[in-house]
PDB file of C-alpha atoms in Angstrom:
ATOM      1  CA  MET R 194     128.372   1.232 -58.826  1.00  0.00           C
ATOM      2  CA  TYR R 195     125.457   2.004 -56.348  1.00  0.00           C
ATOM      3  CA  LEU R 196     124.840   5.572 -55.297  1.00  0.00           C
ATOM      4  CA  TYR R 197     123.380   6.222 -51.777  1.00  0.00           C
ATOM      5  CA  GLY R 198     121.045   9.180 -52.019  1.00  0.00           C
ATOM      6  CA  ALA R 199     119.105  10.197 -54.940  1.00  0.00           C
ATOM      7  CA  SER R 200     118.901  14.014 -54.911  1.00  0.00           C
ATOM      8  CA  GLY R 201     120.431  16.763 -57.241  1.00  0.00           C
ATOM      9  CA  HIS R 202     123.926  15.752 -56.097  1.00  0.00           C
ATOM     10  CA  ALA R 203     123.302  12.126 -57.234  1.00  0.00           C
ATOM     11  CA  LYS R 204     122.446  13.468 -60.620  1.00  0.00           C
ATOM     12  CA  VAL R 205     125.688  15.087 -60.891  1.00  0.00           C
ATOM     13  CA  ILE R 206     127.579  11.791 -60.001  1.00  0.00           C
ATOM     14  CA  ILE R 207     125.365   9.886 -62.307  1.00  0.00           C
ATOM     15  CA  GLU R 208     126.655  12.035 -65.285  1.00  0.00           C
ATOM     16  CA  ILE R 209     130.194  11.794 -64.017  1.00  0.00           C
ATOM     17  CA  LEU R 210     129.940   7.931 -64.075  1.00  0.00           C
ATOM     18  CA  GLU R 211     128.345   7.890 -67.628  1.00  0.00           C
ATOM     19  CA  ALA R 212     130.978  10.080 -68.932  1.00  0.00           C
ATOM     20  CA  ALA R 213     133.732   7.689 -67.459  1.00  0.00           C
ATOM     21  CA  GLY R 214     131.876   4.829 -68.872  1.00  0.00           C
ATOM     22  CA  GLU R 215     131.093   3.221 -65.256  1.00  0.00           C
ATOM     23  CA  ARG R 216     128.108   1.008 -64.873  1.00  0.00           C
ATOM     24  CA  ILE R 217     125.416   2.313 -62.485  1.00  0.00           C
ATOM     25  CA  ASP R 218     123.146  -0.526 -61.113  1.00  0.00           C
ATOM     26  CA  ALA R 219     120.792   1.484 -58.878  1.00  0.00           C
ATOM     27  CA  LEU R 220     120.299   4.379 -56.493  1.00  0.00           C
ATOM     28  CA  ILE R 221     119.319   3.786 -52.964  1.00  0.00           C
ATOM     29  CA  ASP R 222     117.022   6.326 -51.003  1.00  0.00           C
ATOM     30  CA  ASP R 223     114.680   6.155 -47.925  1.00  0.00           C
ATOM     31  CA  ASN R 224     111.708   7.991 -49.848  1.00  0.00           C
ATOM     32  CA  PRO R 225     109.458   5.078 -50.719  1.00  0.00           C
ATOM     33  CA  ALA R 226     107.576   7.190 -53.266  1.00  0.00           C
ATOM     34  CA  LEU R 227     110.908   7.612 -55.318  1.00  0.00           C
ATOM     35  CA  ASN R 228     111.403   4.737 -57.679  1.00  0.00           C
ATOM     36  CA  GLU R 229     113.572   6.167 -60.624  1.00  0.00           C
ATOM     37  CA  VAL R 230     116.098   8.995 -61.031  1.00  0.00           C
ATOM     38  CA  CYS R 231     117.584   9.729 -64.526  1.00  0.00           C
ATOM     39  CA  GLY R 232     116.445   6.334 -65.864  1.00  0.00           C
ATOM     40  CA  TYR R 233     117.936   4.342 -62.976  1.00  0.00           C
ATOM     41  CA  PRO R 234     116.147   2.280 -60.614  1.00  0.00           C
ATOM     42  CA  VAL R 235     115.978   3.417 -56.935  1.00  0.00           C
ATOM     43  CA  ARG R 236     116.230   0.753 -54.176  1.00  0.00           C
ATOM     44  CA  HIS R 237     115.238   1.378 -50.485  1.00  0.00           C
ATOM     45  CA  ASP R 238     117.699  -1.045 -48.913  1.00  0.00           C
ATOM     46  CA  ALA R 239     121.397  -1.006 -49.182  1.00  0.00           C
ATOM     47  CA  ALA R 240     121.838  -4.577 -48.387  1.00  0.00           C
ATOM     48  CA  GLY R 241     124.316  -6.333 -50.792  1.00  0.00           C
ATOM     49  CA  CYS R 242     124.992  -3.017 -52.831  1.00  0.00           C
ATOM     50  CA  SER R 243     128.848  -2.584 -53.477  1.00  0.00           C
ATOM     51  CA  PRO R 244     130.839  -0.877 -54.870  1.00  0.00           C
ATOM     52  CA  LEU R 245     128.931   2.289 -53.434  1.00  0.00           C
ATOM     53  CA  ILE R 246     128.948   6.172 -53.372  1.00  0.00           C
ATOM     54  CA  ILE R 247     127.372   8.077 -50.629  1.00  0.00           C
ATOM     55  CA  SER R 248     125.752  10.773 -53.159  1.00  0.00           C
ATOM     56  CA  ILE R 249     124.825  13.212 -50.294  1.00  0.00           C
ATOM     57  CA  GLY R 250     126.288  16.784 -50.202  1.00  0.00           C
ATOM     58  CA  ALA R 251     126.179  17.353 -46.396  1.00  0.00           C
ATOM     59  CA  ASN R 252     129.516  16.435 -44.959  1.00  0.00           C
ATOM     60  CA  ALA R 253     128.353  15.030 -41.616  1.00  0.00           C
ATOM     61  CA  VAL R 254     125.534  13.114 -43.223  1.00  0.00           C
ATOM     62  CA  ARG R 255     127.935  11.358 -45.274  1.00  0.00           C
ATOM     63  CA  ARG R 256     130.140  10.613 -42.284  1.00  0.00           C
ATOM     64  CA  ARG R 257     127.029   9.218 -40.338  1.00  0.00           C
ATOM     65  CA  ILE R 258     126.158   6.958 -43.387  1.00  0.00           C
ATOM     66  CA  ALA R 259     129.648   5.704 -43.841  1.00  0.00           C
ATOM     67  CA  ALA R 260     129.713   4.704 -40.149  1.00  0.00           C
ATOM     68  CA  THR R 261     126.739   2.495 -40.298  1.00  0.00           C
ATOM     69  CA  LEU R 262     127.182   1.005 -43.877  1.00  0.00           C
ATOM     70  CA  ASN R 263     129.062  -2.290 -44.399  1.00  0.00           C
ATOM     71  CA  ALA R 264     130.060  -1.612 -47.910  1.00  0.00           C
ATOM     72  CA  ARG R 265     132.691  -1.460 -50.496  1.00  0.00           C
ATOM     73  CA  TYR R 266     133.217   1.905 -51.754  1.00  0.00           C
ATOM     74  CA  GLY R 267     134.161   3.296 -55.162  1.00  0.00           C
ATOM     75  CA  THR R 268     135.095   6.669 -56.456  1.00  0.00           C
ATOM     76  CA  ALA R 269     133.906   8.875 -59.421  1.00  0.00           C
ATOM     77  CA  VAL R 270     136.390  11.136 -61.292  1.00  0.00           C
ATOM     78  CA  HIS R 271     134.971  12.974 -64.371  1.00  0.00           C
ATOM     79  CA  PRO R 272     137.248  12.545 -67.499  1.00  0.00           C
ATOM     80  CA  SER R 273     137.589  16.100 -67.909  1.00  0.00           C
ATOM     81  CA  ALA R 274     139.425  16.510 -64.506  1.00  0.00           C
ATOM     82  CA  VAL R 275     143.064  16.877 -64.685  1.00  0.00           C
ATOM     83  CA  VAL R 276     144.501  14.537 -61.798  1.00  0.00           C
ATOM     84  CA  SER R 277     148.272  13.994 -61.414  1.00  0.00           C
ATOM     85  CA  PRO R 278     149.352  10.461 -61.486  1.00  0.00           C
ATOM     86  CA  ARG R 279     150.990  11.234 -58.043  1.00  0.00           C
ATOM     87  CA  ALA R 280     147.761  12.488 -56.460  1.00  0.00           C
ATOM     88  CA  VAL R 281     146.028   9.899 -53.992  1.00  0.00           C
ATOM     89  CA  ILE R 282     142.184   9.877 -53.954  1.00  0.00           C
ATOM     90  CA  GLY R 283     140.373   8.205 -51.111  1.00  0.00           C
ATOM     91  CA  VAL R 284     137.416   5.773 -51.516  1.00  0.00           C
ATOM     92  CA  GLY R 285     134.019   7.302 -51.757  1.00  0.00           C
ATOM     93  CA  THR R 286     135.400  10.419 -53.087  1.00  0.00           C
ATOM     94  CA  VAL R 287     134.033  12.387 -56.182  1.00  0.00           C
ATOM     95  CA  VAL R 288     136.027  14.699 -58.576  1.00  0.00           C
ATOM     96  CA  MET R 289     133.848  16.777 -60.724  1.00  0.00           C
ATOM     97  CA  GLN R 290     133.968  18.189 -64.142  1.00  0.00           C
ATOM     98  CA  GLY R 291     137.071  20.697 -64.770  1.00  0.00           C
ATOM     99  CA  ALA R 292     138.822  20.151 -61.445  1.00  0.00           C
ATOM    100  CA  VAL R 293     142.534  19.911 -61.168  1.00  0.00           C
ATOM    101  CA  LEU R 294     144.582  18.046 -58.678  1.00  0.00           C
ATOM    102  CA  GLN R 295     148.131  18.651 -58.892  1.00  0.00           C
ATOM    103  CA  THR R 296     151.243  16.574 -57.848  1.00  0.00           C
ATOM    104  CA  SER R 297     151.501  14.690 -54.245  1.00  0.00           C
ATOM    105  CA  VAL R 298     147.977  15.997 -53.359  1.00  0.00           C
ATOM    106  CA  ARG R 299     146.163  13.729 -50.970  1.00  0.00           C
ATOM    107  CA  VAL R 300     142.261  13.516 -50.903  1.00  0.00           C
ATOM    108  CA  GLY R 301     140.673  11.725 -48.027  1.00  0.00           C
ATOM    109  CA  ARG R 302     137.675   9.371 -48.131  1.00  0.00           C
ATOM    110  CA  HIS R 303     134.076  10.521 -49.078  1.00  0.00           C
ATOM    111  CA  CYS R 304     135.160  13.953 -50.197  1.00  0.00           C
ATOM    112  CA  ILE R 305     133.680  16.106 -52.719  1.00  0.00           C
ATOM    113  CA  VAL R 306     135.833  18.000 -55.141  1.00  0.00           C
ATOM    114  CA  ASN R 307     133.595  20.151 -57.075  1.00  0.00           C
ATOM    115  CA  THR R 308     133.240  21.664 -60.605  1.00  0.00           C
ATOM    116  CA  GLY R 309     136.488  23.721 -61.563  1.00  0.00           C
ATOM    117  CA  VAL R 310     138.197  23.165 -58.178  1.00  0.00           C
ATOM    118  CA  SER R 311     141.883  24.031 -58.284  1.00  0.00           C
ATOM    119  CA  VAL R 312     144.270  22.024 -55.638  1.00  0.00           C
ATOM    120  CA  ASP R 313     147.801  22.840 -56.213  1.00  0.00           C
ATOM    121  CA  HIS R 314     151.010  20.778 -54.956  1.00  0.00           C
ATOM    122  CA  GLU R 315     151.176  18.794 -51.735  1.00  0.00           C
ATOM    123  CA  CYS R 316     147.669  19.867 -50.420  1.00  0.00           C
ATOM    124  CA  ARG R 317     146.012  17.508 -47.928  1.00  0.00           C
ATOM    125  CA  LEU R 318     142.272  17.090 -47.508  1.00  0.00           C
ATOM    126  CA  GLY R 319     140.926  15.177 -44.500  1.00  0.00           C
ATOM    127  CA  ASP R 320     137.912  12.809 -44.952  1.00  0.00           C
ATOM    128  CA  TYR R 321     134.511  14.324 -45.689  1.00  0.00           C
ATOM    129  CA  VAL R 322     135.718  17.715 -46.896  1.00  0.00           C
ATOM    130  CA  HIS R 323     133.559  19.471 -49.511  1.00  0.00           C
ATOM    131  CA  LEU R 324     135.351  21.979 -51.758  1.00  0.00           C
ATOM    132  CA  SER R 325     132.541  23.912 -53.732  1.00  0.00           C
ATOM    133  CA  PRO R 326     132.661  25.035 -57.285  1.00  0.00           C
ATOM    134  CA  HIS R 327     135.658  26.869 -58.138  1.00  0.00           C
ATOM    135  CA  ALA R 328     137.529  26.796 -54.856  1.00  0.00           C
ATOM    136  CA  THR R 329     141.242  27.304 -55.262  1.00  0.00           C
ATOM    137  CA  LEU R 330     143.901  25.751 -52.844  1.00  0.00           C
ATOM    138  CA  CYS R 331     147.285  27.059 -53.306  1.00  0.00           C
ATOM    139  CA  GLY R 332     150.260  24.646 -52.586  1.00  0.00           C
ATOM    140  CA  ASN R 333     150.875  22.861 -49.176  1.00  0.00           C
ATOM    141  CA  VAL R 334     147.320  23.696 -47.902  1.00  0.00           C
ATOM    142  CA  GLN R 335     145.871  21.484 -45.295  1.00  0.00           C
ATOM    143  CA  ILE R 336     142.198  20.983 -44.590  1.00  0.00           C
ATOM    144  CA  ASP R 337     141.051  18.749 -41.834  1.00  0.00           C
ATOM    145  CA  GLU R 338     137.990  16.411 -41.576  1.00  0.00           C
ATOM    146  CA  GLY R 339     134.550  17.815 -42.468  1.00  0.00           C
ATOM    147  CA  THR R 340     135.362  21.092 -43.497  1.00  0.00           C
ATOM    148  CA  TRP R 341     133.273  22.845 -46.166  1.00  0.00           C
ATOM    149  CA  VAL R 342     134.929  25.582 -48.269  1.00  0.00           C
ATOM    150  CA  GLY R 343     132.530  27.680 -50.142  1.00  0.00           C
ATOM    151  CA  ALA R 344     132.306  28.576 -53.998  1.00  0.00           C
ATOM    152  CA  GLY R 345     135.174  30.878 -55.341  1.00  0.00           C
ATOM    153  CA  ALA R 346     136.988  30.653 -51.976  1.00  0.00           C
ATOM    154  CA  ILE R 347     140.874  31.111 -52.295  1.00  0.00           C
ATOM    155  CA  VAL R 348     143.194  29.712 -49.580  1.00  0.00           C
ATOM    156  CA  VAL R 349     146.777  30.759 -50.018  1.00  0.00           C
ATOM    157  CA  GLN R 350     149.907  28.424 -49.729  1.00  0.00           C
ATOM    158  CA  GLY R 351     150.579  26.913 -46.469  1.00  0.00           C
ATOM    159  CA  VAL R 352     147.487  27.707 -44.627  1.00  0.00           C
ATOM    160  CA  HIS R 353     145.820  24.962 -42.238  1.00  0.00           C
ATOM    161  CA  ILE R 354     142.071  24.879 -41.857  1.00  0.00           C
ATOM    162  CA  GLY R 355     140.607  22.952 -38.955  1.00  0.00           C
ATOM    163  CA  ARG R 356     138.011  20.184 -38.627  1.00  0.00           C
ATOM    164  CA  TRP R 357     134.202  20.658 -39.169  1.00  0.00           C
ATOM    165  CA  SER R 358     134.540  24.546 -40.071  1.00  0.00           C
ATOM    166  CA  VAL R 359     132.802  26.525 -42.909  1.00  0.00           C
ATOM    167  CA  ILE R 360     134.691  28.935 -44.983  1.00  0.00           C
ATOM    168  CA  GLY R 361     132.123  31.375 -46.834  1.00  0.00           C
ATOM    169  CA  ALA R 362     131.979  31.790 -50.581  1.00  0.00           C
ATOM    170  CA  GLY R 363     134.421  34.112 -52.086  1.00  0.00           C
ATOM    171  CA  SER R 364     136.558  34.358 -48.884  1.00  0.00           C
ATOM    172  CA  VAL R 365     140.522  34.880 -49.201  1.00  0.00           C
ATOM    173  CA  VAL R 366     142.151  32.849 -46.573  1.00  0.00           C
ATOM    174  CA  THR R 367     145.465  33.964 -45.727  1.00  0.00           C
ATOM    175  CA  LYS R 368     145.829  32.731 -42.090  1.00  0.00           C
ATOM    176  CA  ASP R 369     145.032  29.367 -40.313  1.00  0.00           C
ATOM    177  CA  ILE R 370     141.521  28.802 -39.240  1.00  0.00           C
ATOM    178  CA  PRO R 371     140.580  26.731 -36.127  1.00  0.00           C
ATOM    179  CA  ASP R 372     138.148  23.795 -35.755  1.00  0.00           C
ATOM    180  CA  GLY R 373     134.395  24.230 -35.635  1.00  0.00           C
ATOM    181  CA  VAL R 374     133.954  27.848 -36.847  1.00  0.00           C
ATOM    182  CA  VAL R 375     132.443  29.760 -39.478  1.00  0.00           C
ATOM    183  CA  ALA R 376     134.786  32.180 -41.242  1.00  0.00           C
ATOM    184  CA  TYR R 377     134.306  34.483 -44.254  1.00  0.00           C
ATOM    185  CA  GLY R 378     135.536  37.668 -45.941  1.00  0.00           C
ATOM    186  CA  ASN R 379     138.790  39.139 -47.448  1.00  0.00           C
ATOM    187  CA  PRO R 380     140.626  38.546 -45.657  1.00  0.00           C
ATOM    188  CA  CYS R 381     138.895  35.704 -44.100  1.00  0.00           C
ATOM    189  CA  ARG R 382     138.327  36.016 -40.342  1.00  0.00           C
ATOM    190  CA  VAL R 383     136.255  33.897 -37.787  1.00  0.00           C
ATOM    191  CA  VAL R 384     132.689  35.264 -37.268  1.00  0.00           C
ATOM    192  CA  ARG R 385     131.403  32.735 -34.838  1.00  0.00           C
ATOM    193  CA  TYR R 386     132.117  29.331 -33.386  1.00  0.00           C
ATOM    194  CA  ILE R 387     129.558  26.444 -34.450  1.00  0.00           C
ATOM    195  CA  ARG R 388     127.076  25.827 -31.462  1.00  0.00           C
ATOM    196  CA  GLU R 389     127.327  22.040 -31.889  1.00  0.00           C
ATOM    197  CA  GLY R 390     129.733  19.894 -33.712  1.00  0.00           C
ATOM    198  CA  LEU R 391     129.719  16.085 -34.062  1.00  0.00           C
ATOM    199  CA  PRO R 392     128.286  13.909 -31.426  1.00  0.00           C
ATOM    200  CA  GLY R 393     130.326  14.357 -28.461  1.00  0.00           C
ATOM    201  CA  GLU R 394     131.942  17.605 -29.477  1.00  0.00           C
ATOM    202  CA  ASN R 395     130.679  21.056 -28.611  1.00  0.00           C
ATOM    203  CA  PHE R 396     132.123  24.586 -29.525  1.00  0.00           C
ATOM    204  CA  SER R 397     131.522  27.765 -27.961  1.00  0.00           C
ATOM    205  CA  GLU R 398     128.642  29.799 -29.926  1.00  0.00           C
ATOM    206  CA  GLU R 399     130.637  33.267 -30.218  1.00  0.00           C
ATOM    207  CA  VAL R 400     134.045  34.570 -30.840  1.00  0.00           C
ATOM    208  CA  LYS R 401     135.348  36.442 -27.985  1.00  0.00           C
TER     209      LYS R 401
END
């Protein structure tokens, strides 16, 4: 396995792969001064590197890199994670220590399911989603592409959170959240729109 990105997030994935008994061939990073991380060599060119995990925490950066690389992707699931045999995990996704994915959960490509996250039955995560440590999704939650759910946030059953939004740490989400917003609180409410989304997308700056 190769890891694209050699920061702190990569160090966590290294330990997940080590715990799972997976071979780590090298890391890839564009910093020419960086030649080693955690005892593994760092390359500066991704040519021929497969399978690969994009080990970068920023959702939009993972999306941009995935769009440019012609690579086969792997996954990393820590042995302490509890993953239902009926759960589906997309390529490039990382499931960290102590996470729980219950029956019929579907996780998209290049997602991060962080430490101690709980995802209950039939939840759906789009591509490039990041669930921060100890976030909790109750049953039948849908989170669309690129959204980041902060540490310790709780999303109650049946809620739908749109694309490329940010849910603040510790929030309690009881109602649907639209695309391209920052929302937080208990109960969680939209506080502003994100000025710029992905290329070709623009959201208004403030909530009216």
